[in-house]
């Protein structure tokens, strides 16, 4: 008699915790920016002052949905996938403004552009990973 287990492996927990830490860093950055607790470089001041509300809303949606999605993933709820999709929509909203509707890109440092693109890649990977976890039966 054989039994199969849909118990998540160690990597599930490592990825889940790292993703939660990543999204918590994003949420804390959002909060610090929202309450003007971070000094902004002069080159970024005009960008922040002219950013439309919908782009700021996308930023908030991205980071807070990302945190919630990670919590749902770690408590093994498949709702995590839907919440990660919402987070991805927020990332796309924010980055659409950055890359296509503002003039900030030419003044950004290379590492800032790489970090911005990394945010999109991580958001996509979290949607993919939550889908994989559902298929494997790790989250229900």
PDB file of C-alpha atoms in Angstrom:
ATOM      1  CA  UNK A   1       0.000   0.000   0.000  1.00  0.00           C
ATOM      2  CA  UNK A   2       1.444   3.324  -1.013  1.00  0.00           C
ATOM      3  CA  UNK A   3       0.300   6.740   0.054  1.00  0.00           C
ATOM      4  CA  UNK A   4       1.075   9.952  -1.697  1.00  0.00           C
ATOM      5  CA  UNK A   5       1.681  13.156   0.149  1.00  0.00           C
ATOM      6  CA  UNK A   6       0.982  16.610  -1.123  1.00  0.00           C
ATOM      7  CA  UNK A   7       3.124  18.031   1.608  1.00  0.00           C
ATOM      8  CA  UNK A   8       5.191  21.004   0.396  1.00  0.00           C
ATOM      9  CA  UNK A   9       8.923  20.467   0.247  1.00  0.00           C
ATOM     10  CA  UNK A  10      11.543  22.599   1.992  1.00  0.00           C
ATOM     11  CA  UNK A  11      11.916  24.847  -1.051  1.00  0.00           C
ATOM     12  CA  UNK A  12       8.248  25.826  -0.766  1.00  0.00           C
ATOM     13  CA  UNK A  13       8.946  27.333   2.641  1.00  0.00           C
ATOM     14  CA  UNK A  14      12.227  28.946   1.599  1.00  0.00           C
ATOM     15  CA  UNK A  15      10.648  30.553  -1.462  1.00  0.00           C
ATOM     16  CA  UNK A  16       7.575  31.619   0.510  1.00  0.00           C
ATOM     17  CA  UNK A  17       9.589  33.266   3.283  1.00  0.00           C
ATOM     18  CA  UNK A  18      11.999  34.971   0.854  1.00  0.00           C
ATOM     19  CA  UNK A  19       9.059  36.252  -1.204  1.00  0.00           C
ATOM     20  CA  UNK A  20       7.403  37.554   1.967  1.00  0.00           C
ATOM     21  CA  UNK A  21      10.599  39.373   2.975  1.00  0.00           C
ATOM     22  CA  UNK A  22      10.898  40.837  -0.545  1.00  0.00           C
ATOM     23  CA  UNK A  23       7.317  42.122  -0.443  1.00  0.00           C
ATOM     24  CA  UNK A  24       7.696  43.437   3.108  1.00  0.00           C
ATOM     25  CA  UNK A  25      10.687  45.468   1.923  1.00  0.00           C
ATOM     26  CA  UNK A  26       8.522  46.877  -0.859  1.00  0.00           C
ATOM     27  CA  UNK A  27       5.704  47.685   1.557  1.00  0.00           C
ATOM     28  CA  UNK A  28       8.064  49.396   3.990  1.00  0.00           C
ATOM     29  CA  UNK A  29       9.563  51.442   1.142  1.00  0.00           C
ATOM     30  CA  UNK A  30       6.070  52.468   0.066  1.00  0.00           C
ATOM     31  CA  UNK A  31       5.166  53.531   3.602  1.00  0.00           C
ATOM     32  CA  UNK A  32       8.398  55.477   4.049  1.00  0.00           C
ATOM     33  CA  UNK A  33       7.833  57.250   0.717  1.00  0.00           C
ATOM     34  CA  UNK A  34       4.165  57.941   1.504  1.00  0.00           C
ATOM     35  CA  UNK A  35       5.063  59.593   4.808  1.00  0.00           C
ATOM     36  CA  UNK A  36       8.066  61.378   3.270  1.00  0.00           C
ATOM     37  CA  UNK A  37      10.468  59.607   5.610  1.00  0.00           C
ATOM     38  CA  UNK A  38      13.073  58.988   2.909  1.00  0.00           C
ATOM     39  CA  UNK A  39      15.117  61.835   1.510  1.00  0.00           C
ATOM     40  CA  UNK A  40      14.711  61.823  -2.253  1.00  0.00           C
ATOM     41  CA  UNK A  41      17.515  62.576  -4.655  1.00  0.00           C
ATOM     42  CA  UNK A  42      16.992  65.868  -6.423  1.00  0.00           C
ATOM     43  CA  UNK A  43      16.665  64.100  -9.766  1.00  0.00           C
ATOM     44  CA  UNK A  44      13.681  62.123  -8.425  1.00  0.00           C
ATOM     45  CA  UNK A  45      11.846  64.965  -6.670  1.00  0.00           C
ATOM     46  CA  UNK A  46       9.929  66.133  -9.753  1.00  0.00           C
ATOM     47  CA  UNK A  47       9.026  62.542 -10.613  1.00  0.00           C
ATOM     48  CA  UNK A  48       7.478  61.929  -7.191  1.00  0.00           C
ATOM     49  CA  UNK A  49       5.666  65.260  -7.208  1.00  0.00           C
ATOM     50  CA  UNK A  50       4.152  64.658 -10.654  1.00  0.00           C
ATOM     51  CA  UNK A  51       3.306  60.961 -10.246  1.00  0.00           C
ATOM     52  CA  UNK A  52      -0.416  60.449 -10.894  1.00  0.00           C
ATOM     53  CA  UNK A  53      -2.627  58.940  -8.220  1.00  0.00           C
ATOM     54  CA  UNK A  54      -3.281  55.825 -10.315  1.00  0.00           C
ATOM     55  CA  UNK A  55       0.464  55.051 -10.477  1.00  0.00           C
ATOM     56  CA  UNK A  56       0.776  55.506  -6.719  1.00  0.00           C
ATOM     57  CA  UNK A  57      -2.277  53.273  -6.290  1.00  0.00           C
ATOM     58  CA  UNK A  58      -0.610  50.672  -8.512  1.00  0.00           C
ATOM     59  CA  UNK A  59       2.474  50.812  -6.299  1.00  0.00           C
ATOM     60  CA  UNK A  60       0.382  50.329  -3.146  1.00  0.00           C
ATOM     61  CA  UNK A  61      -1.620  47.525  -4.767  1.00  0.00           C
ATOM     62  CA  UNK A  62       1.569  45.798  -5.886  1.00  0.00           C
ATOM     63  CA  UNK A  63       3.295  45.755  -2.520  1.00  0.00           C
ATOM     64  CA  UNK A  64       0.363  45.142  -0.187  1.00  0.00           C
ATOM     65  CA  UNK A  65      -1.218  42.478  -2.405  1.00  0.00           C
ATOM     66  CA  UNK A  66       2.257  40.940  -2.657  1.00  0.00           C
ATOM     67  CA  UNK A  67       2.513  40.711   1.130  1.00  0.00           C
ATOM     68  CA  UNK A  68      -0.988  39.251   1.406  1.00  0.00           C
ATOM     69  CA  UNK A  69      -0.284  36.785  -1.403  1.00  0.00           C
ATOM     70  CA  UNK A  70       2.827  35.540   0.407  1.00  0.00           C
ATOM     71  CA  UNK A  71       0.916  35.105   3.655  1.00  0.00           C
ATOM     72  CA  UNK A  72      -1.794  33.169   1.800  1.00  0.00           C
ATOM     73  CA  UNK A  73       0.859  31.041   0.117  1.00  0.00           C
ATOM     74  CA  UNK A  74       2.507  30.229   3.449  1.00  0.00           C
ATOM     75  CA  UNK A  75      -0.825  29.243   4.998  1.00  0.00           C
ATOM     76  CA  UNK A  76      -1.427  27.129   1.870  1.00  0.00           C
ATOM     77  CA  UNK A  77      -4.421  28.916   0.374  1.00  0.00           C
ATOM     78  CA  UNK A  78      -4.853  28.898  -3.388  1.00  0.00           C
ATOM     79  CA  UNK A  79      -6.347  32.379  -3.165  1.00  0.00           C
ATOM     80  CA  UNK A  80      -2.654  33.365  -3.163  1.00  0.00           C
ATOM     81  CA  UNK A  81      -2.614  33.052  -6.964  1.00  0.00           C
ATOM     82  CA  UNK A  82      -5.458  35.542  -7.400  1.00  0.00           C
ATOM     83  CA  UNK A  83      -3.838  37.971  -4.985  1.00  0.00           C
ATOM     84  CA  UNK A  84      -0.479  37.607  -6.771  1.00  0.00           C
ATOM     85  CA  UNK A  85      -2.285  38.405 -10.047  1.00  0.00           C
ATOM     86  CA  UNK A  86      -3.675  41.567  -8.431  1.00  0.00           C
ATOM     87  CA  UNK A  87      -0.164  42.442  -7.262  1.00  0.00           C
ATOM     88  CA  UNK A  88       1.140  41.914 -10.805  1.00  0.00           C
ATOM     89  CA  UNK A  89      -1.524  44.280 -12.139  1.00  0.00           C
ATOM     90  CA  UNK A  90      -0.311  46.872  -9.631  1.00  0.00           C
ATOM     91  CA  UNK A  91       3.292  46.378 -10.756  1.00  0.00           C
ATOM     92  CA  UNK A  92       2.271  46.818 -14.400  1.00  0.00           C
ATOM     93  CA  UNK A  93       0.359  50.006 -13.533  1.00  0.00           C
ATOM     94  CA  UNK A  94       3.333  51.446 -11.688  1.00  0.00           C
ATOM     95  CA  UNK A  95       5.876  50.458 -14.319  1.00  0.00           C
ATOM     96  CA  UNK A  96       3.717  51.649 -17.218  1.00  0.00           C
ATOM     97  CA  UNK A  97       4.001  55.092 -15.716  1.00  0.00           C
ATOM     98  CA  UNK A  98       7.736  54.786 -15.050  1.00  0.00           C
ATOM     99  CA  UNK A  99       8.752  53.466 -18.468  1.00  0.00           C
ATOM    100  CA  UNK A 100       6.147  54.891 -20.837  1.00  0.00           C
ATOM    101  CA  UNK A 101       4.547  57.983 -19.308  1.00  0.00           C
ATOM    102  CA  UNK A 102       7.331  59.782 -17.491  1.00  0.00           C
ATOM    103  CA  UNK A 103      10.749  61.109 -18.344  1.00  0.00           C
ATOM    104  CA  UNK A 104      12.519  59.504 -15.387  1.00  0.00           C
ATOM    105  CA  UNK A 105      14.261  56.589 -17.142  1.00  0.00           C
ATOM    106  CA  UNK A 106      17.115  58.647 -18.678  1.00  0.00           C
ATOM    107  CA  UNK A 107      18.149  59.947 -15.243  1.00  0.00           C
ATOM    108  CA  UNK A 108      17.991  56.585 -13.465  1.00  0.00           C
ATOM    109  CA  UNK A 109      21.147  54.692 -12.650  1.00  0.00           C
ATOM    110  CA  UNK A 110      21.567  51.256 -14.222  1.00  0.00           C
ATOM    111  CA  UNK A 111      20.982  49.493 -10.889  1.00  0.00           C
ATOM    112  CA  UNK A 112      17.703  51.411 -10.440  1.00  0.00           C
ATOM    113  CA  UNK A 113      16.450  50.237 -13.812  1.00  0.00           C
ATOM    114  CA  UNK A 114      17.538  46.665 -13.056  1.00  0.00           C
ATOM    115  CA  UNK A 115      15.749  46.763  -9.684  1.00  0.00           C
ATOM    116  CA  UNK A 116      12.582  48.078 -11.314  1.00  0.00           C
ATOM    117  CA  UNK A 117      12.612  45.298 -13.912  1.00  0.00           C
ATOM    118  CA  UNK A 118      13.393  42.747 -11.192  1.00  0.00           C
ATOM    119  CA  UNK A 119      10.177  43.759  -9.409  1.00  0.00           C
ATOM    120  CA  UNK A 120       8.199  42.824 -12.529  1.00  0.00           C
ATOM    121  CA  UNK A 121      10.059  39.530 -12.932  1.00  0.00           C
ATOM    122  CA  UNK A 122       9.468  38.553  -9.289  1.00  0.00           C
ATOM    123  CA  UNK A 123       5.759  39.399  -9.584  1.00  0.00           C
ATOM    124  CA  UNK A 124       5.462  37.187 -12.665  1.00  0.00           C
ATOM    125  CA  UNK A 125       7.387  34.379 -10.975  1.00  0.00           C
ATOM    126  CA  UNK A 126       5.118  34.497  -7.920  1.00  0.00           C
ATOM    127  CA  UNK A 127       2.042  34.053 -10.118  1.00  0.00           C
ATOM    128  CA  UNK A 128       3.762  31.151 -11.867  1.00  0.00           C
ATOM    129  CA  UNK A 129       4.950  29.607  -8.595  1.00  0.00           C
ATOM    130  CA  UNK A 130       1.529  29.812  -6.950  1.00  0.00           C
ATOM    131  CA  UNK A 131       0.064  28.107 -10.044  1.00  0.00           C
ATOM    132  CA  UNK A 132       2.669  25.350  -9.712  1.00  0.00           C
ATOM    133  CA  UNK A 133       1.861  24.949  -6.010  1.00  0.00           C
ATOM    134  CA  UNK A 134      -1.823  24.527  -6.840  1.00  0.00           C
ATOM    135  CA  UNK A 135      -1.031  21.890  -9.482  1.00  0.00           C
ATOM    136  CA  UNK A 136       1.161  19.997  -7.022  1.00  0.00           C
ATOM    137  CA  UNK A 137      -1.590  20.129  -4.411  1.00  0.00           C
ATOM    138  CA  UNK A 138       0.574  22.028  -1.935  1.00  0.00           C
ATOM    139  CA  UNK A 139      -2.004  24.782  -1.549  1.00  0.00           C
ATOM    140  CA  UNK A 140      -5.758  24.328  -1.597  1.00  0.00           C
TER     141      UNK A 140
END
